mmCIF file of C-alpha atoms and ligand atoms in Angstrom:
data_model
loop_
_atom_site.group_PDB
_atom_site.id
_atom_site.type_symbol
_atom_site.label_atom_id
_atom_site.label_comp_id
_atom_site.label_asym_id
_atom_site.label_seq_id
_atom_site.Cartn_x
_atom_site.Cartn_y
_atom_site.Cartn_z
ATOM 1 C CA MET A 25 141.342 117.039 237.827
ATOM 2 C CA SER A 26 138.492 119.555 237.731
ATOM 3 C CA ILE A 27 137.176 121.404 234.654
ATOM 4 C CA TYR A 28 139.062 124.457 235.900
ATOM 5 C CA GLY A 29 142.266 122.482 236.490
ATOM 6 C CA ASP A 30 144.318 124.016 233.674
ATOM 7 C CA TYR A 31 143.209 127.528 234.577
ATOM 8 C CA ILE A 32 143.930 127.060 238.290
ATOM 9 C CA LYS A 33 147.327 125.611 237.437
ATOM 10 C CA SER A 34 148.111 128.637 235.258
ATOM 11 C CA VAL A 35 147.734 131.009 238.236
ATOM 12 C CA ILE A 36 150.014 129.012 240.566
ATOM 13 C CA ARG A 37 153.551 130.406 240.610
ATOM 14 C CA THR A 38 156.646 128.241 240.674
ATOM 15 C CA VAL A 39 159.526 129.640 242.727
ATOM 16 C CA PRO A 40 162.720 127.720 241.944
ATOM 17 C CA ASP A 41 165.171 126.819 244.700
ATOM 18 C CA TRP A 42 162.901 127.826 247.580
ATOM 19 C CA PRO A 43 163.072 127.167 250.492
ATOM 20 C CA SER A 44 166.215 125.251 249.556
ATOM 21 C CA PRO A 45 168.244 124.532 246.399
ATOM 22 C CA GLY A 46 166.567 122.081 244.037
ATOM 23 C CA VAL A 47 163.014 122.614 245.342
ATOM 24 C CA ASN A 48 160.402 124.031 242.968
ATOM 25 C CA PHE A 49 158.006 125.705 245.375
ATOM 26 C CA ARG A 50 154.416 125.822 244.048
ATOM 27 C CA ASP A 51 153.164 129.123 245.404
ATOM 28 C CA ILE A 52 149.372 129.468 245.638
ATOM 29 C CA THR A 53 149.368 133.138 246.693
ATOM 30 C CA PRO A 54 148.726 134.452 243.122
ATOM 31 C CA LEU A 55 145.713 132.126 242.990
ATOM 32 C CA LEU A 56 144.427 133.537 246.299
ATOM 33 C CA GLN A 57 144.952 137.124 245.111
ATOM 34 C CA ASN A 58 142.854 136.464 242.002
ATOM 35 C CA SER A 59 139.242 136.554 243.218
ATOM 36 C CA SER A 60 137.879 134.929 240.047
ATOM 37 C CA ALA A 61 140.394 132.058 240.237
ATOM 38 C CA PHE A 62 139.801 131.576 243.957
ATOM 39 C CA ARG A 63 136.043 131.443 243.402
ATOM 40 C CA LYS A 64 136.479 128.844 240.644
ATOM 41 C CA LEU A 65 138.702 126.814 242.936
ATOM 42 C CA ILE A 66 136.208 126.790 245.811
ATOM 43 C CA ASP A 67 133.325 126.123 243.390
ATOM 44 C CA SER A 68 135.207 123.102 241.982
ATOM 45 C CA PHE A 69 135.385 121.543 245.434
ATOM 46 C CA VAL A 70 131.805 122.469 246.308
ATOM 47 C CA HIS A 71 130.536 120.970 243.048
ATOM 48 C CA ARG A 72 132.425 117.734 243.672
ATOM 49 C CA TYR A 73 131.325 117.303 247.289
ATOM 50 C CA GLN A 74 127.818 118.743 247.438
ATOM 51 C CA GLU A 75 126.090 115.371 247.055
ATOM 52 C CA MET A 76 128.499 113.408 249.244
ATOM 53 C CA ASP A 77 126.683 113.952 252.508
ATOM 54 C CA LEU A 78 129.786 115.063 254.414
ATOM 55 C CA ASP A 79 129.638 115.665 258.153
ATOM 56 C CA ALA A 80 132.897 117.596 258.349
ATOM 57 C CA ILE A 81 135.916 118.913 256.538
ATOM 58 C CA ALA A 82 139.181 118.288 258.332
ATOM 59 C CA ALA A 83 141.654 120.834 257.005
ATOM 60 C CA ILE A 84 145.390 120.729 257.580
ATOM 61 C CA ASP A 85 147.347 123.560 259.232
ATOM 62 C CA ALA A 86 148.012 126.060 257.723
ATOM 63 C CA ARG A 87 147.386 126.303 253.991
ATOM 64 C CA GLY A 88 144.613 123.699 254.112
ATOM 65 C CA PHE A 89 142.569 126.097 256.265
ATOM 66 C CA ILE A 90 142.379 128.598 253.393
ATOM 67 C CA ILE A 91 140.311 126.217 251.275
ATOM 68 C CA GLY A 92 138.709 124.053 253.952
ATOM 69 C CA ALA A 93 136.791 126.853 255.670
ATOM 70 C CA PRO A 94 134.971 128.282 252.601
ATOM 71 C CA VAL A 95 134.123 124.791 251.344
ATOM 72 C CA ALA A 96 132.684 123.802 254.753
ATOM 73 C CA TYR A 97 130.703 127.061 254.813
ATOM 74 C CA GLU A 98 129.231 126.415 251.360
ATOM 75 C CA LEU A 99 128.428 122.752 252.089
ATOM 76 C CA GLY A 100 126.954 123.511 255.492
ATOM 77 C CA CYS A 101 129.145 120.988 257.304
ATOM 78 C CA SER A 102 131.557 121.245 260.247
ATOM 79 C CA PHE A 103 135.072 122.586 259.944
ATOM 80 C CA VAL A 104 137.722 120.758 261.964
ATOM 81 C CA PRO A 105 141.336 121.931 262.160
ATOM 82 C CA VAL A 106 144.144 119.359 262.038
ATOM 83 C CA ARG A 107 146.898 121.386 263.666
ATOM 84 C CA LYS A 108 150.631 121.248 264.081
ATOM 85 C CA LYS A 109 151.725 120.067 267.518
ATOM 86 C CA GLY A 110 151.042 122.285 270.505
ATOM 87 C CA LYS A 111 148.346 124.564 269.033
ATOM 88 C CA LEU A 112 145.096 122.930 270.172
ATOM 89 C CA PRO A 113 143.978 123.765 273.741
ATOM 90 C CA PHE A 114 141.693 120.828 274.626
ATOM 91 C CA LYS A 115 142.362 117.075 274.856
ATOM 92 C CA THR A 116 144.132 115.937 271.673
ATOM 93 C CA ILE A 117 145.174 112.826 269.809
ATOM 94 C CA SER A 118 148.358 113.095 267.790
ATOM 95 C CA GLN A 119 150.180 111.429 264.948
ATOM 96 C CA THR A 120 153.855 111.703 264.071
ATOM 97 C CA TYR A 121 155.045 111.534 260.485
ATOM 98 C CA THR A 122 158.293 111.696 258.596
ATOM 99 C CA LEU A 123 159.476 114.770 256.748
ATOM 100 C CA GLU A 124 162.406 114.923 254.355
ATOM 101 C CA TYR A 125 164.563 115.613 257.418
ATOM 102 C CA GLY A 126 163.275 114.498 260.816
ATOM 103 C CA GLN A 127 159.778 114.109 262.167
ATOM 104 C CA ALA A 128 156.678 116.249 262.614
ATOM 105 C CA GLU A 129 153.413 115.826 264.484
ATOM 106 C CA VAL A 130 149.795 116.796 263.818
ATOM 107 C CA GLU A 131 146.990 116.908 266.358
ATOM 108 C CA LEU A 132 143.206 116.743 266.466
ATOM 109 C CA HIS A 133 140.801 117.469 269.306
ATOM 110 C CA SER A 134 139.535 114.206 270.746
ATOM 111 C CA ASP A 135 135.910 115.379 270.471
ATOM 112 C CA ALA A 136 136.209 116.582 266.858
ATOM 113 C CA PHE A 137 134.038 113.819 265.358
ATOM 114 C CA ARG A 138 131.415 111.253 266.210
ATOM 115 C CA THR A 139 132.048 107.640 265.297
ATOM 116 C CA GLY A 140 131.167 107.048 261.665
ATOM 117 C CA ASP A 141 131.138 110.719 260.666
ATOM 118 C CA ARG A 142 131.901 111.223 256.973
ATOM 119 C CA ILE A 143 135.033 113.330 256.668
ATOM 120 C CA LEU A 144 136.780 115.036 253.764
ATOM 121 C CA ILE A 145 140.435 115.906 254.425
ATOM 122 C CA MET A 146 141.712 119.042 252.656
ATOM 123 C CA ASP A 147 145.168 120.497 252.154
ATOM 124 C CA ASP A 148 146.698 122.785 249.558
ATOM 125 C CA LEU A 149 149.247 120.309 248.230
ATOM 126 C CA ILE A 150 150.394 116.695 248.337
ATOM 127 C CA ALA A 151 154.160 116.209 248.026
ATOM 128 C CA THR A 152 155.512 113.078 249.753
ATOM 129 C CA GLY A 153 152.059 112.410 251.186
ATOM 130 C CA GLY A 154 153.302 112.224 254.785
ATOM 131 C CA THR A 155 151.079 115.035 256.030
ATOM 132 C CA MET A 156 147.931 113.765 254.328
ATOM 133 C CA LEU A 157 148.550 110.199 255.545
ATOM 134 C CA ALA A 158 149.098 111.383 259.121
ATOM 135 C CA ALA A 159 145.825 113.342 258.982
ATOM 136 C CA ALA A 160 143.973 110.322 257.568
ATOM 137 C CA GLU A 161 145.391 108.141 260.342
ATOM 138 C CA LEU A 162 144.220 110.646 262.966
ATOM 139 C CA ILE A 163 140.701 110.782 261.514
ATOM 140 C CA SER A 164 140.466 106.986 261.364
ATOM 141 C CA ARG A 165 141.769 106.626 264.930
ATOM 142 C CA SER A 166 139.173 109.117 266.145
ATOM 143 C CA GLY A 167 136.355 107.102 264.586
ATOM 144 C CA GLY A 168 135.796 109.189 261.473
ATOM 145 C CA GLN A 169 135.299 107.742 258.007
ATOM 146 C CA VAL A 170 137.671 109.301 255.459
ATOM 147 C CA VAL A 171 135.469 109.800 252.392
ATOM 148 C CA GLU A 172 138.246 111.378 250.323
ATOM 149 C CA THR A 173 141.449 113.403 250.573
ATOM 150 C CA ALA A 174 141.548 116.570 248.461
ATOM 151 C CA ALA A 175 144.188 119.087 247.455
ATOM 152 C CA ILE A 176 144.691 121.898 244.990
ATOM 153 C CA VAL A 177 148.015 120.503 243.769
ATOM 154 C CA ASP A 178 149.427 117.004 243.416
ATOM 155 C CA LEU A 179 153.200 116.810 242.892
ATOM 156 C CA ILE A 180 152.773 113.450 241.225
ATOM 157 C CA GLU A 181 156.411 112.562 240.767
ATOM 158 C CA LEU A 182 157.038 112.677 244.510
ATOM 159 C CA GLY A 183 154.697 109.713 244.846
ATOM 160 C CA GLY A 184 152.648 111.041 247.750
ATOM 161 C CA SER A 185 149.212 110.720 246.172
ATOM 162 C CA GLN A 186 150.074 107.160 245.143
ATOM 163 C CA LYS A 187 151.030 106.373 248.753
ATOM 164 C CA VAL A 188 147.759 107.826 250.022
ATOM 165 C CA ARG A 189 145.840 105.683 247.497
ATOM 166 C CA GLU A 190 147.826 102.593 248.503
ATOM 167 C CA ALA A 191 146.762 103.253 252.094
ATOM 168 C CA GLY A 192 143.178 102.863 250.877
ATOM 169 C CA HIS A 193 142.086 106.479 250.500
ATOM 170 C CA SER A 194 140.621 108.203 247.490
ATOM 171 C CA VAL A 195 142.591 111.268 246.301
ATOM 172 C CA PHE A 196 141.264 114.251 244.365
ATOM 173 C CA ALA A 197 143.512 117.057 243.128
ATOM 174 C CA VAL A 198 142.429 120.057 241.075
ATOM 175 C CA CYS A 199 145.729 120.033 239.155
ATOM 176 C CA SER A 200 149.117 118.347 239.122
ATOM 177 C CA PHE A 201 152.710 119.301 238.385
ATOM 178 C CA THR A 202 155.648 117.255 237.153
ATOM 179 C CA GLU A 203 159.164 118.216 238.229
ATOM 180 C CA ASP A 204 160.081 119.861 234.900
ATOM 181 C CA GLU A 205 157.024 122.167 234.758
HETATM 182 O O1 PRP B 27 153.055 115.742 251.248
HETATM 183 P P1 PRP B 27 154.031 116.302 252.227
HETATM 184 O O2 PRP B 27 155.456 115.957 251.850
HETATM 185 O O3 PRP B 27 153.720 115.943 253.638
HETATM 186 O O4 PRP B 27 153.999 117.888 252.089
HETATM 187 C C1 PRP B 27 152.800 118.610 251.949
HETATM 188 C C2 PRP B 27 152.599 119.536 253.118
HETATM 189 O O5 PRP B 27 153.681 120.499 253.156
HETATM 190 C C3 PRP B 27 153.126 121.810 253.214
HETATM 191 O O6 PRP B 27 152.875 122.216 254.510
HETATM 192 P P2 PRP B 27 153.931 122.851 255.493
HETATM 193 O O7 PRP B 27 154.337 121.793 256.477
HETATM 194 O O8 PRP B 27 155.028 123.494 254.695
HETATM 195 O O9 PRP B 27 153.066 123.875 256.300
HETATM 196 P P3 PRP B 27 152.244 125.218 256.015
HETATM 197 O O10 PRP B 27 150.915 124.817 255.405
HETATM 198 O O11 PRP B 27 152.082 125.731 257.402
HETATM 199 O O12 PRP B 27 153.033 126.127 255.102
HETATM 200 C C4 PRP B 27 151.806 121.677 252.498
HETATM 201 O O13 PRP B 27 150.915 122.724 252.847
HETATM 202 C C5 PRP B 27 151.319 120.329 252.951
HETATM 203 O O14 PRP B 27 150.631 120.386 254.191
HETATM 204 N N1 ADE B 28 157.180 121.947 246.353
HETATM 205 C C1 ADE B 28 156.297 122.436 247.238
HETATM 206 N N2 ADE B 28 155.625 123.569 246.957
HETATM 207 C C2 ADE B 28 154.734 124.085 247.857
HETATM 208 N N3 ADE B 28 154.468 123.508 249.040
HETATM 209 C C3 ADE B 28 155.119 122.377 249.356
HETATM 210 N N4 ADE B 28 155.039 121.556 250.435
HETATM 211 C C4 ADE B 28 155.906 120.545 250.244
HETATM 212 N N5 ADE B 28 156.532 120.642 249.065
HETATM 213 C C5 ADE B 28 156.053 121.786 248.477
#
């Protein structure tokens, strides 16, 4: 959690029963609309990672791009998109993962990193952890070193961040939500 964690959390909106009954959707659009909150969010990440000697930020399609690009710009490191299947034009490596219903696939350009590059993976939110784990697997397979995985929100009760940690990766989240919040 960052020093701005409680404030950032207070500007995230919960939309009950969206996109389906029983889901509490954690909507970051009010946070993005609030320039002061968005600046604090990006500054939190920059502060945490400025001494970590990162080579690149690998951000996950689509909401991960919103935070990954400004953080890469501020840190002066590369920005690498981890995209949903079928969006990247060059040679790709891909990783399938399990969603609540069915499977999905993320892809990375095969020349995105050099062996040993220090990579931070960024996404807006960790729920079951499937997306973050698939991205980490892709980075590792392409020779990158996953320094940390980072998100704005951790839905702790869904167990995703725990799974990512059990796979050997460090996890940083600016704030977290329990189901009843
Ligand atoms: O931890 P998980 O259970 O894998 O879920 C988290 C992922 O789900 C959401 O993305 P979504 O696939 O809805 O795509 P979007 O960013 O394009 O909205 C979110 O942005 C994360 O990437
Ligand atoms: N509850 C949730 N809120 C926002 N994004 C999500 N992605 C997966 N689960 C989510």
